[in-house]
């Protein structure tokens, strides 16, 4: 029996020595030290031994067990150590490899211009208003003094959805919506940036969808000089401190009087060049004093209140500011175009 135990020990130690993997080691543990293992088997035969032999054999069996267990533990530690080393070797980072450039996006030029304009007007105490892009005929036209059948509706070819619903052709309906919310009480001081839609054939200067920024101020004693001063600040902010503006008479059904606002050419300073087509002036936006009918329809007393409004074409401003020659560049997502605008 003693021999048998010694032999088992040797056998187990050899196998442990040769084991290459943790799984193998565990199998050895189960095989030799488990309940069904050979050592347990040997101990089961102890009943046949004499009273003197029994403790001696018991002690020996425990020694063998201990020896095997110790060998397994130390081999296990060894194998684990190797596994860690292999993993580290495999996952080593070669810090000498060249890095990959990190690409940082930048604002779309149109977004940049919109934010610049919003900041300017927020700084002058305006609030930002919004309205729906799918608009009713009432707000897009009628509330702006353009009753059904009015010839000036042709100025803005429209995408109709139903007889009474259309894609808004301008941001001016937000004027009427905002005034209604104020229930006849001033002051109203808003800008409204947003998408507008017109049935135009797309070319270098036309797009069926573009962006406007509406401005509206209604209060007591608002005059044309307030409009002019405001737009002068706007022109200088966008195109440089030396710029001047001029107002030319124009027509919009919702303003009276109506004006077209020009800015002195930022390229030649007014002498005349290609950009201003030799005139020294560049057309910038449409504006005017809110028509009394519009005030009245929106619940404001035109005897007490007056106001001014303007509509800025955001793409036009961006094209002038950045020298972009085709409005379609804003929508075709060509990275070669977009990459030229650096983060501020
Ligand atoms: N809504 C006009 C347009 O789209 C612009 C405008 C706005 C004119 C406000 C005057 C006042 O052409």
Short mmCIF file of C-alpha atoms and ligand atoms in Angstrom, two decimals:
data_model
loop_
_atom_site.label_atom_id
_atom_site.label_comp_id
_atom_site.label_asym_id
_atom_site.label_seq_id
_atom_site.Cartn_x
_atom_site.Cartn_y
_atom_site.Cartn_z
CA UNK A 1 0.00 0.00 0.00
CA UNK A 2 2.84 2.32 0.85
CA UNK A 3 4.42 1.56 -2.49
CA UNK A 4 1.15 2.22 -4.23
CA UNK A 5 0.87 5.68 -2.66
CA UNK A 6 4.48 6.60 -3.49
CA UNK A 7 3.89 5.55 -7.07
CA UNK A 8 0.72 7.60 -7.30
CA UNK A 9 2.59 10.62 -6.00
CA UNK A 10 5.38 10.24 -8.54
CA UNK A 11 2.90 9.74 -11.36
CA UNK A 12 0.91 12.84 -10.39
CA UNK A 13 4.03 14.99 -9.97
CA UNK A 14 5.27 13.96 -13.42
CA UNK A 15 1.98 14.87 -15.01
CA UNK A 16 1.91 18.19 -13.17
CA UNK A 17 5.42 18.90 -14.35
CA UNK A 18 4.41 18.31 -17.95
CA UNK A 19 1.10 20.18 -17.85
CA UNK A 20 0.99 23.09 -20.31
CA UNK A 21 -2.40 24.54 -19.62
CA UNK A 22 -4.54 25.46 -16.63
CA UNK A 23 -7.30 23.20 -17.87
CA UNK A 24 -4.94 20.21 -17.92
CA UNK A 25 -3.87 21.04 -14.37
CA UNK A 26 -7.44 21.11 -13.18
CA UNK A 27 -8.07 17.71 -14.77
CA UNK A 28 -5.10 16.34 -12.82
CA UNK A 29 -6.47 17.81 -9.60
CA UNK A 30 -9.84 16.18 -10.13
CA UNK A 31 -8.26 12.86 -11.17
CA UNK A 32 -5.88 12.49 -8.19
CA UNK A 33 -7.45 14.41 -5.36
CA UNK A 34 -11.14 14.03 -6.20
CA UNK A 35 -13.58 11.80 -4.31
CA UNK A 36 -13.31 9.12 -6.96
CA UNK A 37 -9.53 9.45 -7.24
CA UNK A 38 -6.94 6.74 -6.51
CA UNK A 39 -5.84 8.17 -3.15
CA UNK A 40 -9.37 8.02 -1.79
CA UNK A 41 -9.49 4.52 -3.20
CA UNK A 42 -6.35 3.52 -1.28
CA UNK A 43 -7.62 5.04 1.93
CA UNK A 44 -10.80 3.08 1.57
CA UNK A 45 -8.73 -0.10 1.83
CA UNK A 46 -7.32 1.00 5.23
CA UNK A 47 -10.01 -0.88 7.09
CA UNK A 48 -8.08 -4.08 6.47
CA UNK A 49 -4.96 -2.76 8.17
CA UNK A 50 -3.90 -3.36 11.71
CA UNK A 51 -4.35 -0.69 14.41
CA UNK A 52 -0.61 0.15 14.33
CA UNK A 53 -0.37 0.45 10.59
CA UNK A 54 -3.47 2.60 10.18
CA UNK A 55 -2.15 5.97 11.51
CA UNK A 56 1.12 5.52 9.65
CA UNK A 57 -0.70 4.96 6.38
CA UNK A 58 -3.12 7.78 7.15
CA UNK A 59 -0.25 10.18 7.67
CA UNK A 60 1.45 9.05 4.50
CA UNK A 61 -1.72 9.42 2.46
CA UNK A 62 -2.12 12.96 3.76
CA UNK A 63 1.51 13.73 2.90
CA UNK A 64 0.98 12.49 -0.66
CA UNK A 65 -2.18 14.51 -0.97
CA UNK A 66 -0.41 17.59 0.35
CA UNK A 67 2.54 17.14 -1.99
CA UNK A 68 0.29 16.85 -5.02
CA UNK A 69 -1.82 19.83 -3.98
CA UNK A 70 1.26 21.99 -3.40
CA UNK A 71 2.72 21.01 -6.76
CA UNK A 72 -0.56 21.87 -8.48
CA UNK A 73 -0.77 25.28 -6.81
CA UNK A 74 2.76 26.25 -7.69
CA UNK A 75 2.40 25.02 -11.25
CA UNK A 76 -0.87 26.93 -11.49
CA UNK A 77 0.81 30.14 -10.41
CA UNK A 78 3.54 29.51 -12.92
CA UNK A 79 1.09 28.93 -15.79
CA UNK A 80 -0.92 32.00 -14.85
CA UNK A 81 2.21 34.09 -14.83
CA UNK A 82 3.07 32.84 -18.32
CA UNK A 83 -0.44 33.61 -19.55
CA UNK A 84 -0.16 37.20 -18.28
CA UNK A 85 3.23 37.62 -19.93
CA UNK A 86 1.93 36.30 -23.24
CA UNK A 87 -1.05 38.62 -23.10
CA UNK A 88 1.15 41.61 -22.36
CA UNK A 89 3.50 40.71 -25.17
CA UNK A 90 0.62 40.39 -27.60
CA UNK A 91 -0.99 43.66 -26.58
CA UNK A 92 2.10 45.78 -26.56
CA UNK A 93 1.56 49.12 -28.25
CA UNK A 94 4.21 50.25 -30.65
CA UNK A 95 4.50 53.86 -29.58
CA UNK A 96 6.78 54.59 -32.51
CA UNK A 97 3.94 54.12 -35.02
CA UNK A 98 2.81 57.41 -36.57
CA UNK A 99 -0.54 58.61 -35.15
CA UNK A 100 -3.75 58.96 -37.13
CA UNK A 101 -4.87 62.55 -37.61
CA UNK A 102 -7.95 63.48 -35.61
CA UNK A 103 -10.51 65.07 -37.90
CA UNK A 104 -12.51 67.85 -36.28
CA UNK A 105 -15.61 69.06 -38.07
CA UNK A 106 -16.55 72.69 -38.39
CA UNK A 107 -19.69 74.69 -38.72
CA UNK A 108 -21.44 74.74 -42.05
CA UNK A 109 -20.95 78.27 -43.47
CA UNK A 110 -24.70 78.83 -43.42
CA UNK A 111 -24.90 77.82 -39.76
CA UNK A 112 -22.00 80.14 -38.98
CA UNK A 113 -23.75 83.09 -40.65
CA UNK A 114 -27.05 82.30 -38.94
CA UNK A 115 -25.41 82.14 -35.54
CA UNK A 116 -23.55 85.36 -36.14
CA UNK A 117 -26.78 87.14 -37.08
CA UNK A 118 -28.69 85.61 -34.15
CA UNK A 119 -25.97 86.73 -31.73
CA UNK A 120 -26.09 90.25 -33.09
CA UNK A 121 -29.86 90.59 -32.68
CA UNK A 122 -29.99 88.79 -29.33
CA UNK A 123 -27.45 91.39 -28.19
CA UNK A 124 -29.90 94.12 -29.24
CA UNK A 125 -32.69 92.62 -27.13
CA UNK A 126 -34.52 90.59 -29.78
CA UNK A 127 -36.03 87.21 -29.06
CA UNK A 128 -35.90 84.26 -31.42
CA UNK A 129 -39.28 83.10 -32.71
CA UNK A 130 -40.21 80.07 -34.77
CA UNK A 131 -43.08 78.97 -36.95
CA UNK A 132 -44.10 75.94 -38.99
CA UNK A 133 -42.66 75.21 -42.42
CA UNK A 134 -45.98 73.77 -43.52
CA UNK A 135 -48.08 76.91 -43.27
CA UNK A 136 -51.67 77.87 -43.83
CA UNK A 137 -52.66 80.08 -46.74
CA UNK A 138 -53.98 82.48 -44.11
CA UNK A 139 -50.65 83.14 -42.35
CA UNK A 140 -48.45 82.87 -45.45
CA UNK A 141 -50.58 85.29 -47.49
CA UNK A 142 -53.87 86.59 -46.16
CA UNK A 143 -52.68 87.86 -42.78
CA UNK A 144 -49.89 89.64 -44.69
CA UNK A 145 -52.31 91.70 -46.73
CA UNK A 146 -52.28 89.29 -49.68
CA UNK A 147 -55.90 88.21 -50.08
CA UNK A 148 -56.78 85.33 -52.42
CA UNK A 149 -56.31 86.34 -56.04
CA UNK A 150 -53.92 89.19 -55.18
CA UNK A 151 -51.49 89.55 -58.10
CA UNK A 152 -48.51 89.91 -55.73
CA UNK A 153 -48.93 86.25 -54.77
CA UNK A 154 -47.15 85.57 -58.07
CA UNK A 155 -43.98 87.13 -56.62
CA UNK A 156 -43.57 83.88 -54.69
CA UNK A 157 -44.34 80.73 -56.65
CA UNK A 158 -45.51 78.24 -54.06
CA UNK A 159 -45.60 74.55 -53.30
CA UNK A 160 -49.22 73.90 -52.35
CA UNK A 161 -50.12 70.80 -50.34
CA UNK A 162 -53.86 71.42 -50.30
CA UNK A 163 -55.93 74.44 -51.23
CA UNK A 164 -55.29 75.90 -47.75
CA UNK A 165 -51.85 74.46 -46.88
CA UNK A 166 -48.47 75.16 -48.45
CA UNK A 167 -44.75 75.15 -47.73
CA UNK A 168 -44.15 78.68 -46.47
CA UNK A 169 -42.64 80.89 -49.14
CA UNK A 170 -41.08 83.26 -46.61
CA UNK A 171 -40.64 83.65 -42.85
CA UNK A 172 -43.07 86.60 -42.78
CA UNK A 173 -46.00 84.42 -41.54
CA UNK A 174 -44.13 84.31 -38.22
CA UNK A 175 -44.72 88.08 -37.98
CA UNK A 176 -48.48 87.50 -37.95
CA UNK A 177 -48.26 84.46 -35.64
CA UNK A 178 -46.10 86.33 -33.13
CA UNK A 179 -48.26 89.44 -33.10
CA UNK A 180 -51.38 87.33 -32.52
CA UNK A 181 -49.70 85.79 -29.47
CA UNK A 182 -49.03 89.26 -28.06
CA UNK A 183 -52.78 90.03 -28.13
CA UNK A 184 -52.46 93.62 -29.20
CA UNK A 185 -49.81 94.58 -26.63
CA UNK A 186 -46.30 95.74 -27.51
CA UNK A 187 -43.43 95.64 -27.57
CA UNK A 188 -42.71 92.84 -30.03
CA UNK A 189 -39.06 92.39 -30.93
CA UNK A 190 -38.18 89.16 -32.70
CA UNK A 191 -36.08 87.57 -35.36
CA UNK A 192 -37.09 84.30 -36.96
CA UNK A 193 -34.55 82.24 -38.84
CA UNK A 194 -35.93 79.35 -40.87
CA UNK A 195 -36.30 77.40 -44.08
CA UNK A 196 -38.55 78.66 -46.84
CA UNK A 197 -39.64 77.09 -50.14
CA UNK A 198 -40.38 78.40 -53.61
CA UNK A 199 -41.14 76.76 -56.91
CA UNK A 200 -37.96 77.96 -58.59
CA UNK A 201 -35.68 76.10 -60.97
CA UNK A 202 -32.39 75.63 -59.14
CA UNK A 203 -29.45 77.50 -60.62
CA UNK A 204 -26.46 79.45 -59.31
CA UNK A 205 -28.65 82.05 -57.59
CA UNK A 206 -31.97 80.23 -57.09
CA UNK A 207 -32.89 77.32 -54.91
CA UNK A 208 -36.29 75.74 -54.27
CA UNK A 209 -35.40 75.76 -50.58
CA UNK A 210 -33.41 78.44 -48.83
CA UNK A 211 -33.10 80.26 -45.52
CA UNK A 212 -34.50 83.56 -44.37
CA UNK A 213 -34.20 85.56 -41.21
CA UNK A 214 -37.26 87.62 -40.51
CA UNK A 215 -37.08 90.61 -38.22
CA UNK A 216 -40.05 92.37 -36.61
CA UNK A 217 -40.30 95.21 -34.14
CA UNK A 218 -43.70 96.58 -33.06
CA UNK A 219 -44.16 99.22 -30.40
CA UNK A 220 -45.36 102.77 -29.94
CA UNK A 221 -43.42 105.34 -31.97
CA UNK A 222 -41.40 102.97 -34.12
CA UNK A 223 -40.14 104.90 -37.12
CA UNK A 224 -38.35 104.34 -40.38
CA UNK A 225 -35.19 105.79 -38.81
CA UNK A 226 -35.25 102.90 -36.30
CA UNK A 227 -35.29 100.45 -39.21
CA UNK A 228 -32.47 102.25 -40.94
CA UNK A 229 -30.30 102.42 -37.81
CA UNK A 230 -30.86 98.74 -37.08
CA UNK A 231 -29.95 97.64 -40.58
CA UNK A 232 -26.90 99.85 -40.59
CA UNK A 233 -25.62 98.06 -37.48
CA UNK A 234 -26.36 94.76 -39.22
CA UNK A 235 -24.49 95.74 -42.43
CA UNK A 236 -21.44 96.93 -40.52
CA UNK A 237 -21.34 93.80 -38.38
CA UNK A 238 -21.56 91.49 -41.39
CA UNK A 239 -19.44 93.37 -43.93
CA UNK A 240 -17.18 95.74 -42.01
CA UNK A 241 -17.32 98.98 -40.01
CA UNK A 242 -16.77 101.21 -43.05
CA UNK A 243 -19.94 100.02 -44.80
CA UNK A 244 -22.89 102.29 -45.47
CA UNK A 245 -26.41 101.42 -46.48
CA UNK A 246 -28.97 103.03 -48.74
CA UNK A 247 -32.71 102.49 -49.02
CA UNK A 248 -34.48 102.29 -52.38
CA UNK A 249 -38.25 102.34 -52.74
CA UNK A 250 -39.75 98.92 -53.36
CA UNK A 251 -43.00 97.03 -52.91
CA UNK A 252 -44.18 94.35 -50.50
CA UNK A 253 -47.89 94.00 -49.75
CA UNK A 254 -47.22 93.69 -46.00
CA UNK A 255 -45.08 96.83 -45.59
CA UNK A 256 -45.75 100.45 -46.42
CA UNK A 257 -43.50 102.07 -47.33
CA UNK A 258 -41.33 99.21 -48.56
CA UNK A 259 -37.65 99.39 -49.29
CA UNK A 260 -34.85 97.42 -50.83
CA UNK A 261 -31.69 97.85 -48.75
CA UNK A 262 -28.25 98.02 -50.36
CA UNK A 263 -24.85 97.93 -48.69
CA UNK A 264 -21.85 99.79 -50.08
CA UNK A 265 -19.57 97.35 -51.90
CA UNK A 266 -17.12 95.69 -49.52
CA UNK A 267 -14.86 94.79 -52.41
CA UNK A 268 -14.24 98.18 -54.04
CA UNK A 269 -15.53 100.38 -51.24
CA UNK A 270 -18.07 101.97 -53.59
CA UNK A 271 -15.93 102.85 -56.61
CA UNK A 272 -17.50 100.13 -58.79
CA UNK A 273 -16.21 96.64 -59.55
CA UNK A 274 -17.28 93.20 -60.76
CA UNK A 275 -18.96 92.24 -57.52
CA UNK A 276 -21.21 95.31 -57.39
CA UNK A 277 -21.55 95.33 -61.19
CA UNK A 278 -19.99 98.74 -61.35
CA UNK A 279 -22.64 100.41 -59.16
CA UNK A 280 -20.76 100.54 -55.86
CA UNK A 281 -23.81 99.03 -54.09
CA UNK A 282 -24.91 95.47 -53.36
CA UNK A 283 -28.52 94.50 -52.77
CA UNK A 284 -28.82 93.08 -49.28
CA UNK A 285 -32.46 92.60 -48.20
CA UNK A 286 -36.10 93.70 -48.30
CA UNK A 287 -37.78 95.67 -45.52
CA UNK A 288 -40.39 98.25 -44.64
CA UNK A 289 -42.84 99.64 -42.12
CA UNK A 290 -45.46 97.08 -41.11
CA UNK A 291 -48.65 97.76 -43.11
CA UNK A 292 -51.54 99.00 -40.92
CA UNK A 293 -53.74 96.19 -42.31
CA UNK A 294 -51.24 93.61 -41.08
CA UNK A 295 -51.13 95.17 -37.61
CA UNK A 296 -54.91 95.30 -37.47
CA UNK A 297 -55.46 91.71 -38.64
CA UNK A 298 -53.04 90.51 -35.95
CA UNK A 299 -54.92 92.41 -33.24
CA UNK A 300 -52.77 95.56 -32.93
CA UNK A 301 -54.25 99.06 -33.07
CA UNK A 302 -52.47 100.80 -35.99
CA UNK A 303 -53.37 104.19 -34.48
CA UNK A 304 -51.31 103.38 -31.41
CA UNK A 305 -48.69 100.98 -32.68
CA UNK A 306 -46.28 100.98 -35.58
CA UNK A 307 -43.47 98.65 -36.55
CA UNK A 308 -40.80 97.69 -38.99
CA UNK A 309 -39.95 94.36 -40.56
CA UNK A 310 -37.15 92.98 -42.68
CA UNK A 311 -36.37 89.72 -44.45
CA UNK A 312 -32.76 88.63 -44.87
CA UNK A 313 -31.74 85.90 -47.31
CA UNK A 314 -29.16 83.98 -45.29
CA UNK A 315 -27.55 82.26 -48.29
CA UNK A 316 -27.18 85.58 -50.04
CA UNK A 317 -25.39 87.06 -47.03
CA UNK A 318 -23.14 83.99 -46.77
CA UNK A 319 -22.37 84.11 -50.51
CA UNK A 320 -21.39 87.76 -50.30
CA UNK A 321 -19.41 87.34 -47.10
CA UNK A 322 -17.44 84.31 -48.22
CA UNK A 323 -17.35 84.95 -51.98
CA UNK A 324 -19.39 81.85 -52.84
CA UNK A 325 -20.53 81.95 -56.47
CA UNK A 326 -23.21 79.24 -56.47
CA UNK A 327 -26.02 78.80 -53.94
CA UNK A 328 -26.09 75.05 -54.63
CA UNK A 329 -22.78 74.67 -52.78
CA UNK A 330 -24.69 75.07 -49.53
CA UNK A 331 -26.77 71.96 -50.16
CA UNK A 332 -24.61 69.56 -52.15
CA UNK A 333 -22.39 68.63 -49.19
CA UNK A 334 -19.13 68.61 -51.11
CA UNK A 335 -16.43 68.30 -48.45
CA UNK A 336 -13.98 70.16 -50.68
CA UNK A 337 -16.28 73.16 -50.33
CA UNK A 338 -17.10 72.68 -46.66
CA UNK A 339 -13.48 72.13 -45.61
CA UNK A 340 -12.59 75.65 -46.65
CA UNK A 341 -14.54 77.09 -43.74
CA UNK A 342 -12.40 76.93 -40.66
CA UNK A 343 -13.64 76.74 -37.12
CA UNK A 344 -13.73 80.20 -35.58
N1 LIG B 1 -40.96 88.34 -47.04
C1 LIG B 1 -40.25 89.11 -48.04
C2 LIG B 1 -39.70 88.16 -49.08
O1 LIG B 1 -39.58 87.01 -48.83
C3 LIG B 1 -39.11 89.87 -47.40
C4 LIG B 1 -39.59 90.92 -46.46
C5 LIG B 1 -39.75 90.66 -45.13
C6 LIG B 1 -39.88 92.22 -46.91
C7 LIG B 1 -40.20 91.64 -44.26
C8 LIG B 1 -40.30 93.20 -46.07
C9 LIG B 1 -40.46 92.90 -44.75
O2 LIG B 1 -39.35 88.59 -50.17
#
